[in-house]
Amino acid sequence: MRIGIFPASGALGTSTYTTLLSEVPNNQVTLINRHPEKVAKKYVENGVTLRQASYESSSEELEAVFAGVDVLFLISFPSSVHLYRTKVQTKALDAAQKAGVKHIFYSSLAFVSIDAETAKAEVMAAHLDSEAHLKELARTNSGLSWTSIREGLYSESFPVYAAVADLKNPPSTIRIPQDGNGFGLSWARQDELGEASARLIASYARSPSAFEYTNKIVTLSGPKSWTWTEAVEILSRATGKDINIQEVSLEEYKNLPQIKAYFGTGEAANTLDSAWEAIRAGEAGGVTKSLGEILGRVPESFEKTMEEFVKK
């Protein structure tokens, strides 16, 4: 059974395929990305097939690179622009179906209540669109099945939402548009999410009939939901500095230099309105046991992750 990963790049893609290549025969894996020459030579020497394509490729080009792939891990396009993201992901899903892919794993996002089909956060819109499209493709094609992996909010993105430019030297006051004791976030480490995704893919490849997540959503979250007060206290202990939280308006938050530097002032910045609405409603704090069950261990705590990030 041939397994493909597209695009096999970035932090999630790389952590997924490095784990996958320790789980399955390497000559059964096809890595597809914009720059295949960047894949480590040792993997090619071990039998990995490389193909070149990106989300900007045509439908015909995508169908060609997906040809011969039985199981595809489609990693979502990194954009906050809803309609464009939906467009390119739908194109890729359609190409995979036309190429004869039998099972599609889709990397969704856990910025939504567990198993819900609607969400407040605009950043979830394209994911929900893609999940719905996958379901429709499978409904009209009995030879296609799917699994949506709702990946938890990356611990690595904590400095972005907290508007902290340097974790080693954080400000004495963190300004966010929420009370520190409101709903929290169930942060998860990105490389553990990649590892778990790979283990899900390998499990399906070994025995499709026994796979428990066929035509289902699986949510991978951190082991608990940390309130902003708890998270900032963790950062304070890790750095040895006193840090407090100040609740500010959303407009003041979006005008913070760190936020403007990351999100700019256009469409991406505007997605923060609905993102914080979702956070305040608890849609980013859902917790499941799935990540630990798939990893076979307790996922890394937010405390340990922050301690490591501060030391880097």
PDB file of N, CA and C in Angstrom, residues 85-136:
ATOM      1  N   ARG A  85      -8.215  29.410   0.458  1.00  0.00           N
ATOM      2  CA  ARG A  85      -7.782  28.166   1.092  1.00  0.00           C
ATOM      3  C   ARG A  85      -8.734  27.028   0.727  1.00  0.00           C
ATOM      4  N   THR A  86     -10.032  27.284   0.809  1.00  0.00           N
ATOM      5  CA  THR A  86     -11.008  26.271   0.429  1.00  0.00           C
ATOM      6  C   THR A  86     -10.832  25.867  -1.032  1.00  0.00           C
ATOM      7  N   LYS A  87     -10.590  26.854  -1.903  1.00  0.00           N
ATOM      8  CA  LYS A  87     -10.454  26.589  -3.336  1.00  0.00           C
ATOM      9  C   LYS A  87      -9.300  25.640  -3.630  1.00  0.00           C
ATOM     10  N   VAL A  88      -8.112  25.926  -3.071  1.00  0.00           N
ATOM     11  CA  VAL A  88      -6.950  25.092  -3.406  1.00  0.00           C
ATOM     12  C   VAL A  88      -7.039  23.724  -2.735  1.00  0.00           C
ATOM     13  N   GLN A  89      -7.636  23.669  -1.559  1.00  0.00           N
ATOM     14  CA  GLN A  89      -7.757  22.375  -0.890  1.00  0.00           C
ATOM     15  C   GLN A  89      -8.802  21.497  -1.583  1.00  0.00           C
ATOM     16  N   THR A  90      -9.893  22.096  -2.036  1.00  0.00           N
ATOM     17  CA  THR A  90     -10.900  21.343  -2.783  1.00  0.00           C
ATOM     18  C   THR A  90     -10.309  20.806  -4.077  1.00  0.00           C
ATOM     19  N   LYS A  91      -9.505  21.624  -4.730  1.00  0.00           N
ATOM     20  CA  LYS A  91      -8.835  21.185  -5.968  1.00  0.00           C
ATOM     21  C   LYS A  91      -7.961  19.961  -5.699  1.00  0.00           C
ATOM     22  N   ALA A  92      -7.218  19.984  -4.612  1.00  0.00           N
ATOM     23  CA  ALA A  92      -6.336  18.865  -4.284  1.00  0.00           C
ATOM     24  C   ALA A  92      -7.140  17.617  -3.912  1.00  0.00           C
ATOM     25  N   LEU A  93      -8.222  17.796  -3.157  1.00  0.00           N
ATOM     26  CA  LEU A  93      -9.059  16.657  -2.776  1.00  0.00           C
ATOM     27  C   LEU A  93      -9.693  16.019  -4.012  1.00  0.00           C
ATOM     28  N   ASP A  94     -10.173  16.846  -4.926  1.00  0.00           N
ATOM     29  CA  ASP A  94     -10.765  16.317  -6.161  1.00  0.00           C
ATOM     30  C   ASP A  94      -9.725  15.569  -6.990  1.00  0.00           C
ATOM     31  N   ALA A  95      -8.508  16.120  -7.045  1.00  0.00           N
ATOM     32  CA  ALA A  95      -7.445  15.461  -7.812  1.00  0.00           C
ATOM     33  C   ALA A  95      -7.092  14.114  -7.203  1.00  0.00           C
ATOM     34  N   ALA A  96      -7.070  14.047  -5.881  1.00  0.00           N
ATOM     35  CA  ALA A  96      -6.762  12.779  -5.210  1.00  0.00           C
ATOM     36  C   ALA A  96      -7.836  11.733  -5.519  1.00  0.00           C
ATOM     37  N   GLN A  97      -9.084  12.158  -5.494  1.00  0.00           N
ATOM     38  CA  GLN A  97     -10.182  11.234  -5.785  1.00  0.00           C
ATOM     39  C   GLN A  97     -10.092  10.731  -7.232  1.00  0.00           C
ATOM     40  N   LYS A  98      -9.803  11.632  -8.164  1.00  0.00           N
ATOM     41  CA  LYS A  98      -9.685  11.245  -9.573  1.00  0.00           C
ATOM     42  C   LYS A  98      -8.486  10.333  -9.808  1.00  0.00           C
ATOM     43  N   ALA A  99      -7.431  10.506  -9.003  1.00  0.00           N
ATOM     44  CA  ALA A  99      -6.226   9.690  -9.159  1.00  0.00           C
ATOM     45  C   ALA A  99      -6.391   8.282  -8.588  1.00  0.00           C
ATOM     46  N   GLY A 100      -7.498   8.056  -7.884  1.00  0.00           N
ATOM     47  CA  GLY A 100      -7.743   6.727  -7.350  1.00  0.00           C
ATOM     48  C   GLY A 100      -7.273   6.499  -5.935  1.00  0.00           C
ATOM     49  N   VAL A 101      -6.988   7.580  -5.207  1.00  0.00           N
ATOM     50  CA  VAL A 101      -6.614   7.439  -3.800  1.00  0.00           C
ATOM     51  C   VAL A 101      -7.780   6.794  -3.054  1.00  0.00           C
ATOM     52  N   LYS A 102      -7.454   5.836  -2.194  1.00  0.00           N
ATOM     53  CA  LYS A 102      -8.504   5.079  -1.496  1.00  0.00           C
ATOM     54  C   LYS A 102      -8.876   5.673  -0.140  1.00  0.00           C
ATOM     55  N   HIS A 103      -7.911   6.306   0.529  1.00  0.00           N
ATOM     56  CA  HIS A 103      -8.199   6.900   1.845  1.00  0.00           C
ATOM     57  C   HIS A 103      -7.425   8.201   1.965  1.00  0.00           C
ATOM     58  N   ILE A 104      -8.122   9.254   2.374  1.00  0.00           N
ATOM     59  CA  ILE A 104      -7.487  10.559   2.549  1.00  0.00           C
ATOM     60  C   ILE A 104      -7.512  10.936   4.020  1.00  0.00           C
ATOM     61  N   PHE A 105      -6.334  11.195   4.560  1.00  0.00           N
ATOM     62  CA  PHE A 105      -6.207  11.826   5.871  1.00  0.00           C
ATOM     63  C   PHE A 105      -6.062  13.322   5.622  1.00  0.00           C
ATOM     64  N   TYR A 106      -6.838  14.111   6.327  1.00  0.00           N
ATOM     65  CA  TYR A 106      -6.788  15.563   6.160  1.00  0.00           C
ATOM     66  C   TYR A 106      -6.394  16.215   7.479  1.00  0.00           C
ATOM     67  N   SER A 107      -5.409  17.099   7.436  1.00  0.00           N
ATOM     68  CA  SER A 107      -4.988  17.782   8.663  1.00  0.00           C
ATOM     69  C   SER A 107      -5.853  19.006   8.882  1.00  0.00           C
ATOM     70  N   SER A 108      -6.835  18.858   9.742  1.00  0.00           N
ATOM     71  CA  SER A 108      -7.744  19.936  10.101  1.00  0.00           C
ATOM     72  C   SER A 108      -7.199  20.638  11.347  1.00  0.00           C
ATOM     73  N   LEU A 109      -8.055  21.352  12.046  1.00  0.00           N
ATOM     74  CA  LEU A 109      -7.629  22.151  13.190  1.00  0.00           C
ATOM     75  C   LEU A 109      -8.641  22.009  14.320  1.00  0.00           C
ATOM     76  N   ALA A 110      -8.146  21.940  15.545  1.00  0.00           N
ATOM     77  CA  ALA A 110      -9.030  21.808  16.712  1.00  0.00           C
ATOM     78  C   ALA A 110      -9.363  23.179  17.303  1.00  0.00           C
ATOM     79  N   PHE A 111      -9.795  24.105  16.423  1.00  0.00           N
ATOM     80  CA  PHE A 111     -10.230  25.433  16.865  1.00  0.00           C
ATOM     81  C   PHE A 111     -11.752  25.460  16.797  1.00  0.00           C
ATOM     82  N   VAL A 112     -12.351  24.433  17.395  1.00  0.00           N
ATOM     83  CA  VAL A 112     -13.785  24.210  17.298  1.00  0.00           C
ATOM     84  C   VAL A 112     -14.172  23.243  18.408  1.00  0.00           C
ATOM     85  N   SER A 113     -15.395  23.329  18.885  1.00  0.00           N
ATOM     86  CA  SER A 113     -15.847  22.376  19.888  1.00  0.00           C
ATOM     87  C   SER A 113     -15.723  20.958  19.332  1.00  0.00           C
ATOM     88  N   ILE A 114     -15.406  20.000  20.185  1.00  0.00           N
ATOM     89  CA  ILE A 114     -15.129  18.637  19.754  1.00  0.00           C
ATOM     90  C   ILE A 114     -16.302  18.070  18.964  1.00  0.00           C
ATOM     91  N   ASP A 115     -15.992  17.583  17.748  1.00  0.00           N
ATOM     92  CA  ASP A 115     -16.947  16.952  16.825  1.00  0.00           C
ATOM     93  C   ASP A 115     -17.983  17.917  16.251  1.00  0.00           C
ATOM     94  N   ALA A 116     -17.876  19.219  16.538  1.00  0.00           N
ATOM     95  CA  ALA A 116     -18.841  20.176  16.005  1.00  0.00           C
ATOM     96  C   ALA A 116     -18.619  20.406  14.514  1.00  0.00           C
ATOM     97  N   GLU A 117     -19.663  20.811  13.814  1.00  0.00           N
ATOM     98  CA  GLU A 117     -19.580  21.098  12.386  1.00  0.00           C
ATOM     99  C   GLU A 117     -19.699  22.584  12.083  1.00  0.00           C
ATOM    100  N   THR A 118     -19.803  23.396  13.128  1.00  0.00           N
ATOM    101  CA  THR A 118     -19.787  24.848  12.970  1.00  0.00           C
ATOM    102  C   THR A 118     -18.807  25.421  13.996  1.00  0.00           C
ATOM    103  N   ALA A 119     -18.269  26.592  13.692  1.00  0.00           N
ATOM    104  CA  ALA A 119     -17.281  27.200  14.577  1.00  0.00           C
ATOM    105  C   ALA A 119     -17.355  28.716  14.471  1.00  0.00           C
ATOM    106  N   LYS A 120     -16.952  29.376  15.524  1.00  0.00           N
ATOM    107  CA  LYS A 120     -16.923  30.837  15.534  1.00  0.00           C
ATOM    108  C   LYS A 120     -15.695  31.378  14.805  1.00  0.00           C
ATOM    109  N   ALA A 121     -14.570  30.678  14.918  1.00  0.00           N
ATOM    110  CA  ALA A 121     -13.307  31.173  14.363  1.00  0.00           C
ATOM    111  C   ALA A 121     -13.279  31.055  12.847  1.00  0.00           C
ATOM    112  N   GLU A 122     -13.020  32.178  12.184  1.00  0.00           N
ATOM    113  CA  GLU A 122     -12.953  32.164  10.725  1.00  0.00           C
ATOM    114  C   GLU A 122     -11.848  31.250  10.228  1.00  0.00           C
ATOM    115  N   VAL A 123     -10.776  31.100  11.018  1.00  0.00           N
ATOM    116  CA  VAL A 123      -9.671  30.249  10.606  1.00  0.00           C
ATOM    117  C   VAL A 123     -10.122  28.798  10.445  1.00  0.00           C
ATOM    118  N   MET A 124     -11.262  28.435  11.062  1.00  0.00           N
ATOM    119  CA  MET A 124     -11.788  27.071  10.932  1.00  0.00           C
ATOM    120  C   MET A 124     -12.630  26.889   9.680  1.00  0.00           C
ATOM    121  N   ALA A 125     -13.044  27.982   9.044  1.00  0.00           N
ATOM    122  CA  ALA A 125     -14.023  27.896   7.960  1.00  0.00           C
ATOM    123  C   ALA A 125     -13.566  26.996   6.820  1.00  0.00           C
ATOM    124  N   ALA A 126     -12.347  27.186   6.345  1.00  0.00           N
ATOM    125  CA  ALA A 126     -11.849  26.368   5.235  1.00  0.00           C
ATOM    126  C   ALA A 126     -11.697  24.906   5.650  1.00  0.00           C
ATOM    127  N   HIS A 127     -11.347  24.679   6.918  1.00  0.00           N
ATOM    128  CA  HIS A 127     -11.243  23.301   7.396  1.00  0.00           C
ATOM    129  C   HIS A 127     -12.610  22.618   7.381  1.00  0.00           C
ATOM    130  N   LEU A 128     -13.629  23.323   7.844  1.00  0.00           N
ATOM    131  CA  LEU A 128     -14.972  22.759   7.842  1.00  0.00           C
ATOM    132  C   LEU A 128     -15.467  22.540   6.411  1.00  0.00           C
ATOM    133  N   ASP A 129     -15.125  23.464   5.521  1.00  0.00           N
ATOM    134  CA  ASP A 129     -15.468  23.292   4.107  1.00  0.00           C
ATOM    135  C   ASP A 129     -14.816  22.031   3.547  1.00  0.00           C
ATOM    136  N   SER A 130     -13.555  21.838   3.866  1.00  0.00           N
ATOM    137  CA  SER A 130     -12.812  20.688   3.334  1.00  0.00           C
ATOM    138  C   SER A 130     -13.320  19.381   3.927  1.00  0.00           C
ATOM    139  N   GLU A 131     -13.650  19.400   5.205  1.00  0.00           N
ATOM    140  CA  GLU A 131     -14.228  18.201   5.817  1.00  0.00           C
ATOM    141  C   GLU A 131     -15.553  17.845   5.143  1.00  0.00           C
ATOM    142  N   ALA A 132     -16.377  18.854   4.894  1.00  0.00           N
ATOM    143  CA  ALA A 132     -17.668  18.617   4.242  1.00  0.00           C
ATOM    144  C   ALA A 132     -17.474  18.083   2.825  1.00  0.00           C
ATOM    145  N   HIS A 133     -16.463  18.618   2.123  1.00  0.00           N
ATOM    146  CA  HIS A 133     -16.198  18.166   0.762  1.00  0.00           C
ATOM    147  C   HIS A 133     -15.708  16.717   0.767  1.00  0.00           C
ATOM    148  N   LEU A 134     -14.879  16.382   1.720  1.00  0.00           N
ATOM    149  CA  LEU A 134     -14.412  14.999   1.851  1.00  0.00           C
ATOM    150  C   LEU A 134     -15.589  14.043   2.058  1.00  0.00           C
ATOM    151  N   LYS A 135     -16.488  14.421   2.939  1.00  0.00           N
ATOM    152  CA  LYS A 135     -17.660  13.581   3.210  1.00  0.00           C
ATOM    153  C   LYS A 135     -18.495  13.387   1.949  1.00  0.00           C
ATOM    154  N   GLU A 136     -18.647  14.453   1.165  1.00  0.00           N
ATOM    155  CA  GLU A 136     -19.427  14.362  -0.058  1.00  0.00           C
ATOM    156  C   GLU A 136     -18.726  13.479  -1.094  1.00  0.00           C
TER     157      GLU A 136
END
